[in-house]
Coordinates of C-alpha atoms and ligand atoms in Angstrom, one line a residue:
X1 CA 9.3 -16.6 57.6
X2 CA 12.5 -15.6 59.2
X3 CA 12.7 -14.4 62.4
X4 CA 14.7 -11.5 60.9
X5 CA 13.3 -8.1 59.1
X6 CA 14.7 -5.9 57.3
X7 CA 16.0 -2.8 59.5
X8 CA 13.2 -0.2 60.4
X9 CA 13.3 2.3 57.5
X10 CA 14.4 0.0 54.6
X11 CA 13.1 -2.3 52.6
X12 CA 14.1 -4.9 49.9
X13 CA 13.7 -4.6 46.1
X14 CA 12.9 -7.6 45.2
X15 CA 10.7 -9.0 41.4
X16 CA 9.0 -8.3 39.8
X17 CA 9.2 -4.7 40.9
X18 CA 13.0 -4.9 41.1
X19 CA 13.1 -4.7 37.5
X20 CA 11.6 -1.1 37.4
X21 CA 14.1 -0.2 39.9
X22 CA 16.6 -1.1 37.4
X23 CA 14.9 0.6 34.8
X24 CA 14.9 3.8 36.0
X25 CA 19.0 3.7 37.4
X26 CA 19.5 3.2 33.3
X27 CA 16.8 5.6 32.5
X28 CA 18.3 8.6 34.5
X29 CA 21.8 7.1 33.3
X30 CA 21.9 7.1 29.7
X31 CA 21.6 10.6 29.3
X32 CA 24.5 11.2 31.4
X33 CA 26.3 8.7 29.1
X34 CA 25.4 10.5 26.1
X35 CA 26.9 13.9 27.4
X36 CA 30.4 13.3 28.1
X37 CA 29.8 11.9 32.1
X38 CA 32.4 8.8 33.2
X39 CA 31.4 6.4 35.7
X40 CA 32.8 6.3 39.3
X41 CA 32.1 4.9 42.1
X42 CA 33.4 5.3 45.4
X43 CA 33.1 3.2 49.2
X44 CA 29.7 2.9 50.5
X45 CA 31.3 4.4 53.7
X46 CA 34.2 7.3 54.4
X47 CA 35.7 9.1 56.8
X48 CA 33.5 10.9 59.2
X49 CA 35.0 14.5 58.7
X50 CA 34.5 14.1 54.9
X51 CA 30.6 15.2 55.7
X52 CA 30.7 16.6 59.4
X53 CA 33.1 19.3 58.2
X54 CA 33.5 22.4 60.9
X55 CA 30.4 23.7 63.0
X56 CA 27.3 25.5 62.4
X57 CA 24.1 23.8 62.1
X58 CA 24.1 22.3 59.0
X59 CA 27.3 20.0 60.4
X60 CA 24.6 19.4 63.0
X61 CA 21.9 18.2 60.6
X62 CA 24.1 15.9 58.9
X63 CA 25.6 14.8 61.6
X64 CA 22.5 13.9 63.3
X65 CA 21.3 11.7 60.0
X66 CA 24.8 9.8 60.0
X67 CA 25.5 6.4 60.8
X68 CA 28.4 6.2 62.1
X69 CA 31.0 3.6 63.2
X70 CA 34.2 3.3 65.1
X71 CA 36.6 0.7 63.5
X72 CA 38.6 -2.1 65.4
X73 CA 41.4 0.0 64.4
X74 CA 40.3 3.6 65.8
X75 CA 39.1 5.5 62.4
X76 CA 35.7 7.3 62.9
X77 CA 33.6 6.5 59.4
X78 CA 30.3 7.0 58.3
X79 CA 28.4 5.4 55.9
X80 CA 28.0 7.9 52.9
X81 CA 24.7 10.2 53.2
X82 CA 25.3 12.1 49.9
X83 CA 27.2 11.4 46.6
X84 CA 28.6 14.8 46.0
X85 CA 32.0 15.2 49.2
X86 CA 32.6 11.6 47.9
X87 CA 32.8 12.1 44.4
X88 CA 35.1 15.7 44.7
X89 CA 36.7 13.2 47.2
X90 CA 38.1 11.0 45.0
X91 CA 38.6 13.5 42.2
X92 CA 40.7 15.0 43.9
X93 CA 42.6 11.8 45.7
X94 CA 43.2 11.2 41.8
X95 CA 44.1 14.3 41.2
X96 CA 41.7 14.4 37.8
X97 CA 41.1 18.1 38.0
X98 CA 44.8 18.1 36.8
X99 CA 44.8 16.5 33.8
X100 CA 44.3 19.8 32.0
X101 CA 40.5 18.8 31.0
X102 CA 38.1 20.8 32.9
X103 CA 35.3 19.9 33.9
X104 CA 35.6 16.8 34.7
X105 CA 32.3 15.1 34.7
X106 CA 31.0 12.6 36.5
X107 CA 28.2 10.3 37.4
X108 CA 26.9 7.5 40.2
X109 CA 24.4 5.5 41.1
X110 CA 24.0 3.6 44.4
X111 CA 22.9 3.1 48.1
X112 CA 22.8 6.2 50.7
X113 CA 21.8 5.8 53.9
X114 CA 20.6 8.2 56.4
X115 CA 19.5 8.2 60.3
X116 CA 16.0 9.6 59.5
X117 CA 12.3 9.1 60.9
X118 CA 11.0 6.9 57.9
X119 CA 8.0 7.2 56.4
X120 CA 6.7 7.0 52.8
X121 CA 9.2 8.2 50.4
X122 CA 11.6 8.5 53.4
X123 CA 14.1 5.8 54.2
X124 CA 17.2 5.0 55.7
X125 CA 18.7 3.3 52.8
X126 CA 18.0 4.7 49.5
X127 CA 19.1 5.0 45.9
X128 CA 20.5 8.4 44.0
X129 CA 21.8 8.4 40.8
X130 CA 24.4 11.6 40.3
X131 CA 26.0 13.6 38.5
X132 CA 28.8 16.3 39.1
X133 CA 30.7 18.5 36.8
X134 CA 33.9 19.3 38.7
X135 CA 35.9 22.3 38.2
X136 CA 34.4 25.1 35.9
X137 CA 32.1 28.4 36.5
X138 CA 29.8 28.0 33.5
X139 CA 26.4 28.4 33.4
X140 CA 25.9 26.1 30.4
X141 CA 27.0 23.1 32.6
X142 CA 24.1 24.5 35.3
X143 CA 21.9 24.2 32.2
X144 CA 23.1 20.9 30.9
X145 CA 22.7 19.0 34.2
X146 CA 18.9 20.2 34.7
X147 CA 18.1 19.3 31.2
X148 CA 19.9 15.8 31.7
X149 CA 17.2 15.3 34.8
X150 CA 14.5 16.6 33.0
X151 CA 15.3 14.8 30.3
X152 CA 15.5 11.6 32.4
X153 CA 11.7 12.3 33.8
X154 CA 10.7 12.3 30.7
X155 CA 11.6 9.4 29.3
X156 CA 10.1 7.4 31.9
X157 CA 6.7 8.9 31.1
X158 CA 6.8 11.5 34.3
X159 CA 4.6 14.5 33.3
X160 CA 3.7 15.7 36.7
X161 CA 6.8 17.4 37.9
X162 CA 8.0 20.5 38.4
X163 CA 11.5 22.4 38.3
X164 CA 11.9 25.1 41.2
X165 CA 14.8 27.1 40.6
X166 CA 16.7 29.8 43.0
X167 CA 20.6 31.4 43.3
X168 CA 21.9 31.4 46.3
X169 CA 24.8 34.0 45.3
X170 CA 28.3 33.8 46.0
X171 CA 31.3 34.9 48.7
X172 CA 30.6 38.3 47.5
X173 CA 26.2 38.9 47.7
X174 CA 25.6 36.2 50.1
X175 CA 27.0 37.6 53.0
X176 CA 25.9 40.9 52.3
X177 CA 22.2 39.7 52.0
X178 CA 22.5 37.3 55.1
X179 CA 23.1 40.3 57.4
X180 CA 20.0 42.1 55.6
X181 CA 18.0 38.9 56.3
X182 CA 19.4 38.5 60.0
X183 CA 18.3 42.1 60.5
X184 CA 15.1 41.4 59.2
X185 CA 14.4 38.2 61.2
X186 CA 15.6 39.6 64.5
X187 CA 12.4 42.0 64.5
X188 CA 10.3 38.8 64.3
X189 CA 8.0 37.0 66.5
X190 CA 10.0 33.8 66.8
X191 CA 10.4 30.9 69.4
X192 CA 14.1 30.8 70.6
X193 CA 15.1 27.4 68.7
X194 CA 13.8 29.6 65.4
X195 CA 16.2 33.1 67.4
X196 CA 18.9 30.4 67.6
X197 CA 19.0 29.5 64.1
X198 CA 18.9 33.3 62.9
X199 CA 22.5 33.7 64.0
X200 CA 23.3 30.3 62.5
X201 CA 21.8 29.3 59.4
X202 CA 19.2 32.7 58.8
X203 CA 18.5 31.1 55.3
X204 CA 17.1 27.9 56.4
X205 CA 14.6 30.1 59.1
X206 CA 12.8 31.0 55.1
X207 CA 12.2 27.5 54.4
X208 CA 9.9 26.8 57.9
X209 CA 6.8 25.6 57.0
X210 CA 4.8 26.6 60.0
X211 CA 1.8 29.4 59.1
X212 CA 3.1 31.1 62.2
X213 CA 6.4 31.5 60.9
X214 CA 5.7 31.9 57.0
X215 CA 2.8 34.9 58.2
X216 CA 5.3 37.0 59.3
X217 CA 8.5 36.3 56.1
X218 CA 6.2 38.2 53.5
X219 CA 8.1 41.4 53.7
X220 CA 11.5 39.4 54.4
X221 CA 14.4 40.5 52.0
X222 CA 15.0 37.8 49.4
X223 CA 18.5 37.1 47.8
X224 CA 17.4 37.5 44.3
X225 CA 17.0 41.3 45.0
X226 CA 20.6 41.4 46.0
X227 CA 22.7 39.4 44.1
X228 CA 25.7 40.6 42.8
X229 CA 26.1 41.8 38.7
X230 CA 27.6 38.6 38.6
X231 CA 25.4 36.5 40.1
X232 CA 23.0 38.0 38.2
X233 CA 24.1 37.8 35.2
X234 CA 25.0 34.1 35.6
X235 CA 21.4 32.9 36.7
X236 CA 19.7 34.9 33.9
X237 CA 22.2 32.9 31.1
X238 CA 21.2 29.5 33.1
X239 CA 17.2 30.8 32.8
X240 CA 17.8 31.8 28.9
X241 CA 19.3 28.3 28.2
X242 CA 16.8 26.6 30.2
X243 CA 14.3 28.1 28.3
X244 CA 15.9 27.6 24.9
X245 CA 15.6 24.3 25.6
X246 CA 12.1 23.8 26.2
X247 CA 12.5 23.3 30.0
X248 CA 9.9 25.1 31.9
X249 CA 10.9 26.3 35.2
X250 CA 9.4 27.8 37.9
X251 CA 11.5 30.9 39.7
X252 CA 11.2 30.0 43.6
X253 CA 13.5 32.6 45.5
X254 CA 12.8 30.7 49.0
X255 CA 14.7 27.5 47.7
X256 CA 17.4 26.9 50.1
X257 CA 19.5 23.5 50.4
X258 CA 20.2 22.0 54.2
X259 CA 23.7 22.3 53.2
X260 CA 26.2 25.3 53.1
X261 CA 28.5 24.8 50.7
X262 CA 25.9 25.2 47.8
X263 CA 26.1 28.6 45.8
X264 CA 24.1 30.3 43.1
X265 CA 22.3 28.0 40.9
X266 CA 20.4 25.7 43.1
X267 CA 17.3 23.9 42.1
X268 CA 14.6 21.4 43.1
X269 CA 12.3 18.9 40.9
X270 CA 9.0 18.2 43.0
X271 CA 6.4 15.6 42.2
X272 CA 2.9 16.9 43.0
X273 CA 1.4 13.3 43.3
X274 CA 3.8 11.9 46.2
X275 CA 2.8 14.3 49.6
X276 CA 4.9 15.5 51.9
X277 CA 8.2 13.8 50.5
X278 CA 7.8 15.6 47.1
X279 CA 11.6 15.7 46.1
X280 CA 12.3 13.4 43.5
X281 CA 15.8 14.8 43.2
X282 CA 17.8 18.2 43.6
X283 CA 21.1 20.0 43.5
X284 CA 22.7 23.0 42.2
X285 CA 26.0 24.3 42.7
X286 CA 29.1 24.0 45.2
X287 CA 31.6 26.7 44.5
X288 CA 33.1 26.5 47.6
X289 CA 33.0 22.4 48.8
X290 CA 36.8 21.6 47.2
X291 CA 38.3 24.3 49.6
X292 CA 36.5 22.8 52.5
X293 CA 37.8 20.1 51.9
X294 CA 41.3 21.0 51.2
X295 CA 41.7 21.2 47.5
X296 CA 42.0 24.2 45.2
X297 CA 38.9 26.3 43.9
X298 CA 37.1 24.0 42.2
X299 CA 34.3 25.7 41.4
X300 CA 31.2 22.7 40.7
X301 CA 27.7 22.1 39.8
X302 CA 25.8 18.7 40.6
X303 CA 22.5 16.6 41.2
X304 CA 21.3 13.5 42.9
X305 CA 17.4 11.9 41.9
X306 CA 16.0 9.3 44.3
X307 CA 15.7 6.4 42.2
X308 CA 13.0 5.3 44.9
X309 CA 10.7 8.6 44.7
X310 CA 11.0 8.5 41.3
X311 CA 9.6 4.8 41.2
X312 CA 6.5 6.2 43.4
X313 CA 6.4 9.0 40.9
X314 CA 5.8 6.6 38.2
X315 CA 3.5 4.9 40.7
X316 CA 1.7 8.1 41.5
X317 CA 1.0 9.0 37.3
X318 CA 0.1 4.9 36.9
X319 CA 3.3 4.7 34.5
X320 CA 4.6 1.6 33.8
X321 CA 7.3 1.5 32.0
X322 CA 7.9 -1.2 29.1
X323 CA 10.2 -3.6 30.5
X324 CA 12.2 -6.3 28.5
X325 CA 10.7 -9.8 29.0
X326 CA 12.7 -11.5 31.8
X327 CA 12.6 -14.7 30.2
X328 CA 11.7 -15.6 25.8
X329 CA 11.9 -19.0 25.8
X330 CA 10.8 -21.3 28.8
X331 CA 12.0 -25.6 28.4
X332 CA 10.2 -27.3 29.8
X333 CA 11.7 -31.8 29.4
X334 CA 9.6 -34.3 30.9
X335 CA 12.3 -36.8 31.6
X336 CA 16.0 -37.0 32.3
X337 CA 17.1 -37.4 29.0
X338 CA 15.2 -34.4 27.7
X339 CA 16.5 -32.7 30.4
X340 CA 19.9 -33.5 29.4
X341 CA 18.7 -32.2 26.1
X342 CA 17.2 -29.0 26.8
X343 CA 19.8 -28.0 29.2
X344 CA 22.2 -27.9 26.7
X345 CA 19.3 -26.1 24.4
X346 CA 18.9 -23.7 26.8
X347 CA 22.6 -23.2 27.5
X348 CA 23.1 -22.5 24.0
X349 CA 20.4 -20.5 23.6
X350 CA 21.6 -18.1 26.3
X351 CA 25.0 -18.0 24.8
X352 CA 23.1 -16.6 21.2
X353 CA 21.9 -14.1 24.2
X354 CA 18.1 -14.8 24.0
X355 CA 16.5 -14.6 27.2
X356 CA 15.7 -18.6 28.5
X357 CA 15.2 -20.5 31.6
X358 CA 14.2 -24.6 32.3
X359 CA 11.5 -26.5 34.7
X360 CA 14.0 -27.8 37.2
X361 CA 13.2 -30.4 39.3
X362 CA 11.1 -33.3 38.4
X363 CA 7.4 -31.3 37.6
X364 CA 4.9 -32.9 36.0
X365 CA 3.7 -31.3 32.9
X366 CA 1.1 -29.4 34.4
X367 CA 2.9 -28.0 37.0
X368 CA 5.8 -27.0 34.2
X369 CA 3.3 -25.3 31.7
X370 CA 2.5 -23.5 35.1
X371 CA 5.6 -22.1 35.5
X372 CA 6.1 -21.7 31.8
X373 CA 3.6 -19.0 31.9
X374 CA 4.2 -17.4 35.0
X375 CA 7.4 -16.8 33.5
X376 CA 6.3 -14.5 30.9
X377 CA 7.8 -16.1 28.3
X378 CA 6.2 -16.4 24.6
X379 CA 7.4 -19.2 23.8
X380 CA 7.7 -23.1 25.4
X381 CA 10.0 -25.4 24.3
X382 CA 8.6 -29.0 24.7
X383 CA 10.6 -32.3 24.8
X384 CA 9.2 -35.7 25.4
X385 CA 10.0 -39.1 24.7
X386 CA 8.4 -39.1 21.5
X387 CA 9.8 -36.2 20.4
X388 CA 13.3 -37.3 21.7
X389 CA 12.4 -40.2 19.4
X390 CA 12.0 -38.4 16.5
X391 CA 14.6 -36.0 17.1
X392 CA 12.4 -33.0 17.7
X393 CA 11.1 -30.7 20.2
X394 CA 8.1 -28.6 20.2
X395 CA 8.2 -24.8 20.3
X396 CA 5.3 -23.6 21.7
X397 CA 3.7 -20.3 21.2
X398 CA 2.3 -19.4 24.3
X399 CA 0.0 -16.4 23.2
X400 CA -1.8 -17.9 20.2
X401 CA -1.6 -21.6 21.5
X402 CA 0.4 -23.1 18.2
X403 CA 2.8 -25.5 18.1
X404 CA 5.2 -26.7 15.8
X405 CA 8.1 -29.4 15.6
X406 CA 11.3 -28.2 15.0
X407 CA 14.3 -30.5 14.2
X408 CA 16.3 -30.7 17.7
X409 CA 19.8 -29.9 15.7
X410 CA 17.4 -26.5 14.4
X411 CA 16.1 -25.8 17.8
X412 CA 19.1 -23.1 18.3
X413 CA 18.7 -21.2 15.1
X414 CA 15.2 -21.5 14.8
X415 CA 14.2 -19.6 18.2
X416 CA 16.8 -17.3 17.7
X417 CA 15.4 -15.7 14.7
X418 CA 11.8 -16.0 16.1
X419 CA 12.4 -13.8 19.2
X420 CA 14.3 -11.5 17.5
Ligands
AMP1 P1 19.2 15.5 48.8 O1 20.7 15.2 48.8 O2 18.7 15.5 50.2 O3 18.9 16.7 48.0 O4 18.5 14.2 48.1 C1 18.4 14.1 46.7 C2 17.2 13.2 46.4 O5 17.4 12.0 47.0 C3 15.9 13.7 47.0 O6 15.3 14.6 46.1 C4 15.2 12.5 47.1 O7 14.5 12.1 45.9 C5 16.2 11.5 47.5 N1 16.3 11.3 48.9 C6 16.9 12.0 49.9 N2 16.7 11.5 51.1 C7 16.0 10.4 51.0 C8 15.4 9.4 51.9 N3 15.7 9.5 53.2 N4 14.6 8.4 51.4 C9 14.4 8.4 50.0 N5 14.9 9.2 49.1 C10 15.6 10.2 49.6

């Protein structure tokens, strides 16, 4: 063992698990592909002010979860904590909301990293997969991006999760129903970090999950009985699509997001067999993040799933998803020539893009078979001297135990069309 770990709160993906990791990036994926979403992909760190933009205590949060750096050169950066700022980032940088093609969509996958107090399900490096659809007010692309994710669940296998579902309103209702709520909350029972956080962030004072707290928010005003006609209308056409499409929901008007800049739609999926860290992914919609940031309305609508949660998801329902065998064909030469011979088997084997790896080293044929079947591979393919005498190898079947010779200048074609 090294004397170095991996850094408290992260861990390394390594096989055979690895390969589910893999799986479920491309699982949550293709269905972006499929609807019209291009790939980008932006630095793993950016400027600081990029995510700790202004004050209030939802700058606090994220700031408090950011690693941050100073470079040798003076420039305050942070590695990234969230897809979305990056991603309207470079949008904008590029100037693609220009192109006269609205919305332009877009999705990621990669590492986030966040200064958090680890435990299961909660990390300080982790994977998202993302998508954003930059630029229009449309409910259908709310829709759309919650059917993608639910779609994505599904094909893994999840059945066990849920879609909670809230508006947070706009410039116009929100304000009007965060003075209601800061009336309401004044006339509380509350400790004075809870008083604090009224006058801040009233919203996020719903979400506390202390009995003492939640006792005394059953009479407290909720948005959905003030939203705007607009508002209104909006969520109701993302509720009817939703529902069009088969994907149940379940209305949850105490959904807020930590962050500020999200507006009407906004929406959770939940795993019920993973605890306290039930969020396998979430999002919603950012009317009002491009002007933060300095670029035009750009009114937006995105999501992020952790590919990790999700892999505990699939862990939690016994799932295992039906992977691709790592390797078809294993060769295993006993002898330098043969080894000669097979390399340049397996070599063009690859090339013909079946899936084969060699014995390297000088293992005995025990020791080979060994690793022949650890492999996973169905077949072996088995060169001796004899066989080298005789110009042929021997392909193995490694389930049902059969073996046949096959001509060594047949080897190629003759395992291709077997594994495919
Ligand atoms: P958020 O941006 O916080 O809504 O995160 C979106 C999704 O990323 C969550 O639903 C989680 O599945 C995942 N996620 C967020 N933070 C962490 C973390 N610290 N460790 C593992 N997964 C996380």
């Amino acid at each position: 063992m090294s004397t170095f770990k991996a850094p408290k709160g992260t861990y390394d993906l390594l096989p055979p698990e690895s390969a589910t990791y893999l799986a479920v990036r491309e699982a949550i994926a293709a269905p972006l592909r499929r609807s019209g979403y291009g790939y980008v992909e932006t630095p793993g760190f950016e400027n600081v002010e990029l995510f700790a933009r202004g004050v209030g205590e939802s700058t606090d949060i994220v700031t408090k979860e950011m690693y941050t750096l100073t470079t040798k050169g003076g420039s305050e950066l942070a590695l990234r904590p969230e897809g979305t700022a990056s991603v309207l980032r470079a949008a904008l940088e590029a100037n693609l909301h220009k192109a006269g093609n609205l919305p332009v969509k877009l999705w990621y996958s990669g590492s986030y990293y966040r200064y958090e107090r680890p435990q299961k399900g909660r990390y300080r490096h982790f994977s998202q997969v993302g998508a954003e659809a930059i630029g229009a007010e449309d409910p259908s692309l709310d829709a759309e991006l919650i059917i993608l994710a639910h779609d994505a669940y599904r094909s893994l296998g999840l059945r066990n999760f849920r879609l909670l579902l809230n508006s947070l309103g706009d410039r116009t209702c929100r304000p009007v129903y965060r003075a209601a709520l800061q009336e309401f909350l004044r006339g509380l029972d509350l400790d004075d970090d809870t008083r604090a956080r009224i006058e801040i962030n009233p919203l996020r004072v719903l979400d506390d999950k202390r009995d003492s707290v939640q006792r005394q928010l059953k009479d407290a005003p909720m948005m959905r009985d003030h939203l705007c006609e607009e508002c209104k209308a909006f969520h109701e056409e993302v509720r009817t699509l939703l529902t069009a499409a088969g994907v149940a929901f379940e209305d949850d008007p105490r959904l807020v997001r930590g962050l500020d800049y999200y507006t009407r739609t906004t929406f959770e999926f939940v795993h019920d067999g993973l605890g306290s860290q039930s969020a396998v992914g979430g999002g919603g919609r950012y009317d009002g993040l491009s002007e933060m940031i300095g670029g035009p309305p750009l009114p937006s609508v995105g999501w992020a799933l952790g590919v990790d949660r999700t892999v505990l998801a699939l862990e939690a329902e016994g799932v295992r998803l039906e992977l691709p065998p790592t390797t078809e064909v294993f060769a295993v030469p006993l002898g330098d020539e043969a080894r000669h011979r097979l390399f340049a088997l397996v070599t063009a084997l690859r090339r013909e893009g079946v899936a084969a790896d060699l014995s390297y080293g000088s293992k005995g044929m025990k020791n080979a078979m060994k690793s022949a079947n650890r492999s996973g591979a169905r077949f072996a393919l088995l060169l001796g001297d004899r066989d080298l005498a005789e110009g042929v190898a021997q392909l193995k079947d490694l389930e049902s135990g059969e073996q046949k010779s096959v001509a060594l200048d047949r080897v190629v074609a003759e395992v291709t069309a077997t594994v495919r």
